[in-house]
Amino acid sequence: MKKLLAGLFVIGLAGCTVTTEQRVEGTTLNYQCEGQSLSVILNNEKQLVNVIIAGEPQQLHQVVSASGAKYSNDKYSFWSKGDTAMVLKGDDIIINDCKLVQ
């Protein structure tokens, strides 16, 4: 009986494990930009994109745009139109001439 309880306790602890890794859902779009690659995970349902910029993961939410699709947070913006895109830090373009690759 003690072995059974010990086994159940271990199984119970396994169910309490916390992970810091979040699962990011969406469609991956791959761009080639000025000699570097850029992968963007687009989640239309949540109206956001996830992207690594300057080595840091960024989650950008869709904002109003006069043309194309624009996603921003307090630091960066990802702006796409058709098969082209760019990344801005504030008002400065930091990644330009991005072309969607298949």
PDB file of C-alpha atoms in Angstrom, residues 11-12 14 23 25 35 64 76 82 87 100:
ATOM      1  CA  ILE A  11       2.544  10.922 -10.541  1.00  0.00           C
ATOM      2  CA  GLY A  12       0.703  13.763  -8.819  1.00  0.00           C
ATOM      3  CA  ALA A  14       4.565  15.279 -12.298  1.00  0.00           C
ATOM      4  CA  ARG A  23       3.575  27.435 -27.115  1.00  0.00           C
ATOM      5  CA  GLU A  25       0.382  29.188 -32.289  1.00  0.00           C
ATOM      6  CA  GLY A  35      21.051  39.445 -46.067  1.00  0.00           C
ATOM      7  CA  VAL A  64      -4.590  50.549 -37.521  1.00  0.00           C
ATOM      8  CA  TYR A  76       8.950  47.700 -32.330  1.00  0.00           C
ATOM      9  CA  GLY A  82       1.603  41.812 -49.958  1.00  0.00           C
ATOM     10  CA  VAL A  87      10.671  46.187 -39.029  1.00  0.00           C
ATOM     11  CA  LEU A 100       8.294  36.580 -48.362  1.00  0.00           C
TER      12      LEU A 100
END
